[in-house]
mmCIF file with all atom_site columns, C-alpha atoms in Angstrom:
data_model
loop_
_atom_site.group_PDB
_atom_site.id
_atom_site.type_symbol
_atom_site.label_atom_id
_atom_site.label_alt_id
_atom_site.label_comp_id
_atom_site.label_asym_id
_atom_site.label_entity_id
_atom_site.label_seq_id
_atom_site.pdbx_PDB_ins_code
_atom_site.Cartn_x
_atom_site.Cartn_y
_atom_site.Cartn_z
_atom_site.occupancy
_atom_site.B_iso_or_equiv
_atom_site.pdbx_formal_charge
_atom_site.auth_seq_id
_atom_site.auth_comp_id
_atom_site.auth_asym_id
_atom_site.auth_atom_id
_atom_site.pdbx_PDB_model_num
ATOM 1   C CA . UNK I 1 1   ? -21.466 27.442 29.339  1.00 45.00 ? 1   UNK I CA 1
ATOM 2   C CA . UNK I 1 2   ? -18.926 27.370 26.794  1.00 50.00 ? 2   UNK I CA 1
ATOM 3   C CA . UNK I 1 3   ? -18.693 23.373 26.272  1.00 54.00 ? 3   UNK I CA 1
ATOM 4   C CA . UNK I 1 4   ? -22.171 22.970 26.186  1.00 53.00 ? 4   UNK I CA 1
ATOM 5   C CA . UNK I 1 5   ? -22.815 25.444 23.216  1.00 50.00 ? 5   UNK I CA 1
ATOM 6   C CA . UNK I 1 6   ? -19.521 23.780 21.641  1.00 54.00 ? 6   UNK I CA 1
ATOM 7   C CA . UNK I 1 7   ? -20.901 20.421 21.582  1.00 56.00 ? 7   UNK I CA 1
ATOM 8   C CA . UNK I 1 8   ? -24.155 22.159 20.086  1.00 50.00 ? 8   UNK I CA 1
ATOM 9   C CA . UNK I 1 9   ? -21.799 23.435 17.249  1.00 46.00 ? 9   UNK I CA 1
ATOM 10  C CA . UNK I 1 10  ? -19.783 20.363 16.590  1.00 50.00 ? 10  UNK I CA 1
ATOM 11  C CA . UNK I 1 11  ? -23.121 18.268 16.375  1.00 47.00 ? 11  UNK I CA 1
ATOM 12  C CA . UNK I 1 12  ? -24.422 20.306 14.078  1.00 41.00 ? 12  UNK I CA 1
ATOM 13  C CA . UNK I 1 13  ? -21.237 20.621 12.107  1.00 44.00 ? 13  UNK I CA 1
ATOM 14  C CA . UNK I 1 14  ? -21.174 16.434 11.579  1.00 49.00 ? 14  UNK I CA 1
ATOM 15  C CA . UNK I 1 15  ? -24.702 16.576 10.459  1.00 44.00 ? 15  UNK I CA 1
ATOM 16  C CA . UNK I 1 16  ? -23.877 19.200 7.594   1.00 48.00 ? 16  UNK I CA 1
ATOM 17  C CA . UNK I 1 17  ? -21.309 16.611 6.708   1.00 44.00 ? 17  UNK I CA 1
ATOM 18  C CA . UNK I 1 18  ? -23.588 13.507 6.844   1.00 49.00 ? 18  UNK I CA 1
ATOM 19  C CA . UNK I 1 19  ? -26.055 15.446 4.884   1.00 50.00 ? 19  UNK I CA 1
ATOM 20  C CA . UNK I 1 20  ? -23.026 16.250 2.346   1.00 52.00 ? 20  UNK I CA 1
ATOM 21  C CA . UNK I 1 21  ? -21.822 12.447 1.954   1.00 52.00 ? 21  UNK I CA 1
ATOM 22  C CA . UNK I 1 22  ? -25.294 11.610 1.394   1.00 61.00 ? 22  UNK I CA 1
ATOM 23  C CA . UNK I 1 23  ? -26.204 14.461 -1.352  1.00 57.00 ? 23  UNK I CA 1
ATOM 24  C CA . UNK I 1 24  ? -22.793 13.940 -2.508  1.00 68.00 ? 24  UNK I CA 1
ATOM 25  C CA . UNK I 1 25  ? -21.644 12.530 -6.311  1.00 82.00 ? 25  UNK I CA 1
ATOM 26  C CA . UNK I 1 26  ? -19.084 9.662  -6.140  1.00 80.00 ? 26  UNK I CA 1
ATOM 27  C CA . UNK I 1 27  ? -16.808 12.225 -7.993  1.00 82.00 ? 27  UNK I CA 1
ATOM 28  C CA . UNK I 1 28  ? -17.731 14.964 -5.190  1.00 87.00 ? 28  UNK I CA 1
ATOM 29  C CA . UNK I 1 29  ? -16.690 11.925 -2.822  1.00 90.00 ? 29  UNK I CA 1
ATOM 30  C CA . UNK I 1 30  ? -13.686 12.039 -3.986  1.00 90.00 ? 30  UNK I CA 1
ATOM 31  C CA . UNK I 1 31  ? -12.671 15.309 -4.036  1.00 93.00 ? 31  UNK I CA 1
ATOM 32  C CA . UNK I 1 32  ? -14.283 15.258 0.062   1.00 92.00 ? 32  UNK I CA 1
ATOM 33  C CA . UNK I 1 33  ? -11.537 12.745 0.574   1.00 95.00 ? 33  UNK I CA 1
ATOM 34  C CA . UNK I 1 34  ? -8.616  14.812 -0.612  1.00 97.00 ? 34  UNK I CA 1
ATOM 35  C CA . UNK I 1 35  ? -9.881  17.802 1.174   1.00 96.00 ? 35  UNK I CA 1
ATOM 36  C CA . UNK I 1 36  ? -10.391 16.121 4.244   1.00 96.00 ? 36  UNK I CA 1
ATOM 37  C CA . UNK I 1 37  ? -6.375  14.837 4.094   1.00 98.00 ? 37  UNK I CA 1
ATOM 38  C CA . UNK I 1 38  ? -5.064  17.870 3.246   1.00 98.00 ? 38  UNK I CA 1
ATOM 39  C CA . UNK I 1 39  ? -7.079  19.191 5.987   1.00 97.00 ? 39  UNK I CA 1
ATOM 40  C CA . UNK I 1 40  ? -5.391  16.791 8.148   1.00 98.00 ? 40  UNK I CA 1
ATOM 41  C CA . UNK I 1 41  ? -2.114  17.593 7.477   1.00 98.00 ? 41  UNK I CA 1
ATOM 42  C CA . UNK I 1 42  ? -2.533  21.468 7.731   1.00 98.00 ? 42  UNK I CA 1
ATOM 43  C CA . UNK I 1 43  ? -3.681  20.593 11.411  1.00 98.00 ? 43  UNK I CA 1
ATOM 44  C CA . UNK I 1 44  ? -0.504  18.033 11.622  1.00 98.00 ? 44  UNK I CA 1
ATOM 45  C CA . UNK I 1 45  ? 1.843   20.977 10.534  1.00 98.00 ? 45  UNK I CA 1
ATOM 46  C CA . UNK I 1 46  ? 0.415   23.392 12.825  1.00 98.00 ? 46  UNK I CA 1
ATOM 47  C CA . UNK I 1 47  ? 0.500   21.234 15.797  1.00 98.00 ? 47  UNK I CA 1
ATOM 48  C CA . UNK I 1 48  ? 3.635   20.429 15.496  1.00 97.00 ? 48  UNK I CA 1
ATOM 49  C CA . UNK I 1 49  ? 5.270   24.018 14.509  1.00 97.00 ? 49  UNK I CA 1
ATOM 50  C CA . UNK I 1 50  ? 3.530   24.451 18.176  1.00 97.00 ? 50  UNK I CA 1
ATOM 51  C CA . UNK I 1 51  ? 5.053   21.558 19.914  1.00 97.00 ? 51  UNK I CA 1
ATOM 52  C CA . UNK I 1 52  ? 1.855   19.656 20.339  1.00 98.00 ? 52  UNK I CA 1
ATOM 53  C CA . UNK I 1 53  ? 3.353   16.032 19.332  1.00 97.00 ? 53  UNK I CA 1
ATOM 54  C CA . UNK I 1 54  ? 0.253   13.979 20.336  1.00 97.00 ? 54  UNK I CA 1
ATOM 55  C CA . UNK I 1 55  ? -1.871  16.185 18.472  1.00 98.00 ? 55  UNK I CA 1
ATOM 56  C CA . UNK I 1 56  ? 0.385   16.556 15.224  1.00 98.00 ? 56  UNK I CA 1
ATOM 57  C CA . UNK I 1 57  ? 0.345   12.590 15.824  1.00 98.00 ? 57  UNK I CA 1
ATOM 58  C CA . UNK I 1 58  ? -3.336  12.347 15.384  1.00 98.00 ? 58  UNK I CA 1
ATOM 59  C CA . UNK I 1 59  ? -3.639  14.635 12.457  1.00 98.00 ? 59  UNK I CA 1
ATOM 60  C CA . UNK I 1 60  ? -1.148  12.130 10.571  1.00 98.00 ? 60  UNK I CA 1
ATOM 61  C CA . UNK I 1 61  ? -2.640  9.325  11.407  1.00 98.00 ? 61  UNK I CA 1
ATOM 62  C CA . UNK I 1 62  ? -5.956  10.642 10.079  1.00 98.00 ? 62  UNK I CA 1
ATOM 63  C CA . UNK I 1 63  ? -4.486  11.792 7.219   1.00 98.00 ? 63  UNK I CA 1
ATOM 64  C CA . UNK I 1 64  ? -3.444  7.872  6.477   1.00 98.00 ? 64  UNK I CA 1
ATOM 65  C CA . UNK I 1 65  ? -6.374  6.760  7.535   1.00 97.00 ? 65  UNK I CA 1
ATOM 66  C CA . UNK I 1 66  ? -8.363  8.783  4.900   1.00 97.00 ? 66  UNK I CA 1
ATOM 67  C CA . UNK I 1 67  ? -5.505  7.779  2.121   1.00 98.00 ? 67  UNK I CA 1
ATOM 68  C CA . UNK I 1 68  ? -5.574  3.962  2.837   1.00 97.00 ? 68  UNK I CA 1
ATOM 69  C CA . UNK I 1 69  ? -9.443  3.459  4.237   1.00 95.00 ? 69  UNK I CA 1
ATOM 70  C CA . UNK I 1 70  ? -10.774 5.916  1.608   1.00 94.00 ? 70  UNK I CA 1
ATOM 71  C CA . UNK I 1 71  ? -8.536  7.608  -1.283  1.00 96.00 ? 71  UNK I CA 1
ATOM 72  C CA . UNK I 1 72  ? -7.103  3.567  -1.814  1.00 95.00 ? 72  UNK I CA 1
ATOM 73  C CA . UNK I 1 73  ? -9.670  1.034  -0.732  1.00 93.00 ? 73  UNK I CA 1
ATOM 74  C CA . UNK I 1 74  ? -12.119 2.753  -3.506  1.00 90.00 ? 74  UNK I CA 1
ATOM 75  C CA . UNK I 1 75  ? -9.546  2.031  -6.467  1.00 92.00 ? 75  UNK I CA 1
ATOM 76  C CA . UNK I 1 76  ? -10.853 -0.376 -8.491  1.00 91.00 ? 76  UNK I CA 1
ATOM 77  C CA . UNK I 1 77  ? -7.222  -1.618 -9.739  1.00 90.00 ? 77  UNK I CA 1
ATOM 78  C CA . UNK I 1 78  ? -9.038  -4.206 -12.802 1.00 91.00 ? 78  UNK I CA 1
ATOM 79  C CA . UNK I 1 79  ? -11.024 -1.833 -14.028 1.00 90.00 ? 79  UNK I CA 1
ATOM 80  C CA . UNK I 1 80  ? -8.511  1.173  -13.676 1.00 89.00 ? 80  UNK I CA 1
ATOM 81  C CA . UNK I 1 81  ? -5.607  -1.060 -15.370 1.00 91.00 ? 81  UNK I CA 1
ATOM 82  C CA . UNK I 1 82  ? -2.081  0.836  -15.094 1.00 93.00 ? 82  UNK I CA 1
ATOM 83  C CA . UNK I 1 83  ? -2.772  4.035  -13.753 1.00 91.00 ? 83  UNK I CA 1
ATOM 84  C CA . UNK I 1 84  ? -4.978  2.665  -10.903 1.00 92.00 ? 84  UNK I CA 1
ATOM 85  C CA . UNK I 1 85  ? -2.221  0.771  -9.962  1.00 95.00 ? 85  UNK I CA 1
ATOM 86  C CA . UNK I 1 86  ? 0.097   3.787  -10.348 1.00 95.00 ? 86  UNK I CA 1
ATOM 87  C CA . UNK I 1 87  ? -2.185  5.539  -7.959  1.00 95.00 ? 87  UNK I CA 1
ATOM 88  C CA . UNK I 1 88  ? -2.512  2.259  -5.430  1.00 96.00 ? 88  UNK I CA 1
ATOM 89  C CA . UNK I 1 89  ? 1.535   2.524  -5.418  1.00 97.00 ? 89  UNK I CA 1
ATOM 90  C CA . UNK I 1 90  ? 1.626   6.585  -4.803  1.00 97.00 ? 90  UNK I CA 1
ATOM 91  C CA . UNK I 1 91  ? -1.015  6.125  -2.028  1.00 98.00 ? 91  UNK I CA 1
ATOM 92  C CA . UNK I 1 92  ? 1.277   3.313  -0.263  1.00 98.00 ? 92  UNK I CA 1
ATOM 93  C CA . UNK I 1 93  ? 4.115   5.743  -0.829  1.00 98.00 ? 93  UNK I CA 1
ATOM 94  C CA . UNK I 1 94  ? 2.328   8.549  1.095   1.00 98.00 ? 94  UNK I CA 1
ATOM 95  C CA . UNK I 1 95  ? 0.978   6.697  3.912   1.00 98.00 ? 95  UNK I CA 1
ATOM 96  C CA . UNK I 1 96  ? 4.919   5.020  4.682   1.00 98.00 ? 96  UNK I CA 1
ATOM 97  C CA . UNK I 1 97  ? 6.192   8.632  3.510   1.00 98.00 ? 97  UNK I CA 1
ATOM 98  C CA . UNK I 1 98  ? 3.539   10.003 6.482   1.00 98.00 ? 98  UNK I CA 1
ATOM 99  C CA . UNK I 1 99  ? 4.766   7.603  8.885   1.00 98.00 ? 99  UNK I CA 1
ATOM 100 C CA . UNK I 1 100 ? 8.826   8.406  8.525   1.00 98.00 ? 100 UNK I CA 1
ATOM 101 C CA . UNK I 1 101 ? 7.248   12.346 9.130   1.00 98.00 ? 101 UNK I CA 1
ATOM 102 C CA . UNK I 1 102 ? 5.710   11.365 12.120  1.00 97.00 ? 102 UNK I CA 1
ATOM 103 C CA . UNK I 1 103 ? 8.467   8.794  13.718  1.00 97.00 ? 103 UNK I CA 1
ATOM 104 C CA . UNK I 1 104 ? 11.023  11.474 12.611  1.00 97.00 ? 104 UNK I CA 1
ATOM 105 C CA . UNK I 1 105 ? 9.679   14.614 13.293  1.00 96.00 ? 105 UNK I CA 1
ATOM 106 C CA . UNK I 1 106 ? 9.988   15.834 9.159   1.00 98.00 ? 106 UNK I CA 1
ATOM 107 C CA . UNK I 1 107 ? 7.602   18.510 8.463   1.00 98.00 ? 107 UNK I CA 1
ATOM 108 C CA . UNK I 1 108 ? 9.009   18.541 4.582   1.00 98.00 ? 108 UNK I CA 1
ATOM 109 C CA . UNK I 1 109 ? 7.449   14.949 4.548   1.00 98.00 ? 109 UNK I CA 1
ATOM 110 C CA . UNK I 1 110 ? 4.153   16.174 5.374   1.00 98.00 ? 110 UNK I CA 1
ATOM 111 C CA . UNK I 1 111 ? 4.385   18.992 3.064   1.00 98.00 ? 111 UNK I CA 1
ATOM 112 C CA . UNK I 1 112 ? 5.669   16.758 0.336   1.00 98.00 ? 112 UNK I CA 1
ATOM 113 C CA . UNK I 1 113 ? 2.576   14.750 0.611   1.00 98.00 ? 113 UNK I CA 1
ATOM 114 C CA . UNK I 1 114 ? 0.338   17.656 0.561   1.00 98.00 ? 114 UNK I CA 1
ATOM 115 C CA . UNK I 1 115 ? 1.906   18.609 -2.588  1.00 98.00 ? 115 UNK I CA 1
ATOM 116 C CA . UNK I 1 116 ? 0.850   15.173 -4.278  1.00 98.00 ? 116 UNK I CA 1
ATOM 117 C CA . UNK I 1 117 ? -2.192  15.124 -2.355  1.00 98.00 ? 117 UNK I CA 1
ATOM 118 C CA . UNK I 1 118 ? -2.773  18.621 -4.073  1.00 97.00 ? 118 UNK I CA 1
ATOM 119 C CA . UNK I 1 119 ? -1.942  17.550 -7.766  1.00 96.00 ? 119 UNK I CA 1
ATOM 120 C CA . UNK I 1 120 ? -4.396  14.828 -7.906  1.00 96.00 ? 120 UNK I CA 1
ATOM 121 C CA . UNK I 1 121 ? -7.296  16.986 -5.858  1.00 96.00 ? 121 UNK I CA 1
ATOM 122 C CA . UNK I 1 122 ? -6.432  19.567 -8.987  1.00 94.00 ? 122 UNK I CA 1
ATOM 123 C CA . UNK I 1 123 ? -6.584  16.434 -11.675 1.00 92.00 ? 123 UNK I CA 1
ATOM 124 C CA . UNK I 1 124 ? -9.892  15.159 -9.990  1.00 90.00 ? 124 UNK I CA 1
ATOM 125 C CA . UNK I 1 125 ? -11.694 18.648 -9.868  1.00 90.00 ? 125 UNK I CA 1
ATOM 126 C CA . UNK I 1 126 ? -10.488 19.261 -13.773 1.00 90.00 ? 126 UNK I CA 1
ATOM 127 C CA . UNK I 1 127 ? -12.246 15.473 -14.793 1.00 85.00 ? 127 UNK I CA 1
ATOM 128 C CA . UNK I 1 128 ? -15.355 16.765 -12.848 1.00 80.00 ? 128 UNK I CA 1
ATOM 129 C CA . UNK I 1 129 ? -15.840 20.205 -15.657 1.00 76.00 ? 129 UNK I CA 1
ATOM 130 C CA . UNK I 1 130 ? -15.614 18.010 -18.266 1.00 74.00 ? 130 UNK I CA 1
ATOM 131 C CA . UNK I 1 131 ? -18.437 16.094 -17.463 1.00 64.00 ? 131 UNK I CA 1
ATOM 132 C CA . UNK I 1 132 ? -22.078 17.726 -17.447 1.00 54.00 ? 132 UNK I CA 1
ATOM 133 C CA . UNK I 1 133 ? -23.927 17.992 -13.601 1.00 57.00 ? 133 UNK I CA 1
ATOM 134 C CA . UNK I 1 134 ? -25.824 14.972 -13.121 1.00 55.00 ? 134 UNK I CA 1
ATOM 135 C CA . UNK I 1 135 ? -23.695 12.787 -15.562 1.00 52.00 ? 135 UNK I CA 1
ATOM 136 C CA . UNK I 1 136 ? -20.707 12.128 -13.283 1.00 48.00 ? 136 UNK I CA 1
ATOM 137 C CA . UNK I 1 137 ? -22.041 8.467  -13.397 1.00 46.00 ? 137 UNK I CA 1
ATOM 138 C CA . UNK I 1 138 ? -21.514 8.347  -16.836 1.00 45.00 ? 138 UNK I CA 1
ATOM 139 C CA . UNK I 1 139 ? -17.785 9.189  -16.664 1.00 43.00 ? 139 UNK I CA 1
ATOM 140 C CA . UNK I 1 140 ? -17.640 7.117  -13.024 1.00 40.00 ? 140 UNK I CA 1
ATOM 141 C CA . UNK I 1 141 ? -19.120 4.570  -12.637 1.00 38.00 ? 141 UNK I CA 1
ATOM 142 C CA . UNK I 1 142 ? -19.163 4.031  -8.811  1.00 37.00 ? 142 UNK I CA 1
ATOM 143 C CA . UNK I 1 143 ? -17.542 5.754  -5.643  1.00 34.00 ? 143 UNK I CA 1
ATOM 144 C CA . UNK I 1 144 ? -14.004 4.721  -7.218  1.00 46.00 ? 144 UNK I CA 1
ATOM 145 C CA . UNK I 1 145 ? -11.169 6.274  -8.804  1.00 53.00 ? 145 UNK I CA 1
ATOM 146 C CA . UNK I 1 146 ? -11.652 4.223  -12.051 1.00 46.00 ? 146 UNK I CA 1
ATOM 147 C CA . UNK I 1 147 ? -13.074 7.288  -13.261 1.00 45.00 ? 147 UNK I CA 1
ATOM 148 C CA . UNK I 1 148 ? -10.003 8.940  -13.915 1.00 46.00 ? 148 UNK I CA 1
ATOM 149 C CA . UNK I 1 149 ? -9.368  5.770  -16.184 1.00 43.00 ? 149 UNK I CA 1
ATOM 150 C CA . UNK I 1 150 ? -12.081 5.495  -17.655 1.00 43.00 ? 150 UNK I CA 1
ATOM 151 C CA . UNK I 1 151 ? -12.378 8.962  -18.780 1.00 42.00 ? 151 UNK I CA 1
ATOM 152 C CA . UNK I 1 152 ? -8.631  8.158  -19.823 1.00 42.00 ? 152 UNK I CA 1
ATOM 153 C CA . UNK I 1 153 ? -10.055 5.664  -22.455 1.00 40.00 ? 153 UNK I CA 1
ATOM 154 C CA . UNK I 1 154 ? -12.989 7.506  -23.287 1.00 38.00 ? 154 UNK I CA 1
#
């Protein structure tokens, strides 16, 4: 009885999120992203505070997997100049900084990159009240992080 209803609730849990990516701004993207990692390695520090290696193993490796597939691959490094590539370079850090936590077993690692992850979820969310509702495009451009740099130049 119990999986059936479950699989009810986790269905219509990914549709809420569909329906969120699709309503979503590029900036509100963004700040999904972040969540979604730091998610990832709350789960990863719980698991393995409870001895559940395999499991802390997948939370890390989703945690890289939303830093490299989606926090880097949407930099646009010409059009962001130095500080997209001072992002590129902090997101390469993480996901090798992820990896030693997970091949060592260092939970400070993990918490470390929360930290960052948590600085630039705080930077992005503070670019996103200086713009208007409905003008994020005109700060951002597209589903990037050049909008940090251009509102840097603006």
């Amino acid at each position: 009885m119990y999986p059936a209803s479950r699989c009810g609730v986790n269905a219509y849990a990914r549709v809420g999120l569909e329906t969120g990516v699709i309503a979503a701004s590029p900036h509100k993207l963004v700040l999904m992203l972040f969540e979604g990692a730091r998610i990832a390695l709350a789960s990863a520090l719980a698991h393995g505070r409870s001895g559940q290696i395999a499991a802390r193993g997948e939370a890390i490796s989703k945690a890289i997997a939303i830093i490299n597939s989606g926090l880097q691959a949407s930099l646009d490094i010409k059009a962001g100049g130095e500080l997209a590539q001072q992002l590129n370079a902090l997101y390469e850090y993480m996901g090798r900084r992820l990896l030693q936590a997970n091949v060592h077993d260092k939970p400070e690692y993990i918490e470390e990159v929360n930290g960052l992850l948590g600085e630039l979820h705080e930077a992005w969310e503070a670019i996103g009240s200086l713009t208007q509702p409905g003008e994020e495009g005109k700060v951002i451009s597209s589903v990037t992080h050049d909008g940090i740099a251009n509102l840097k130049k603006a």
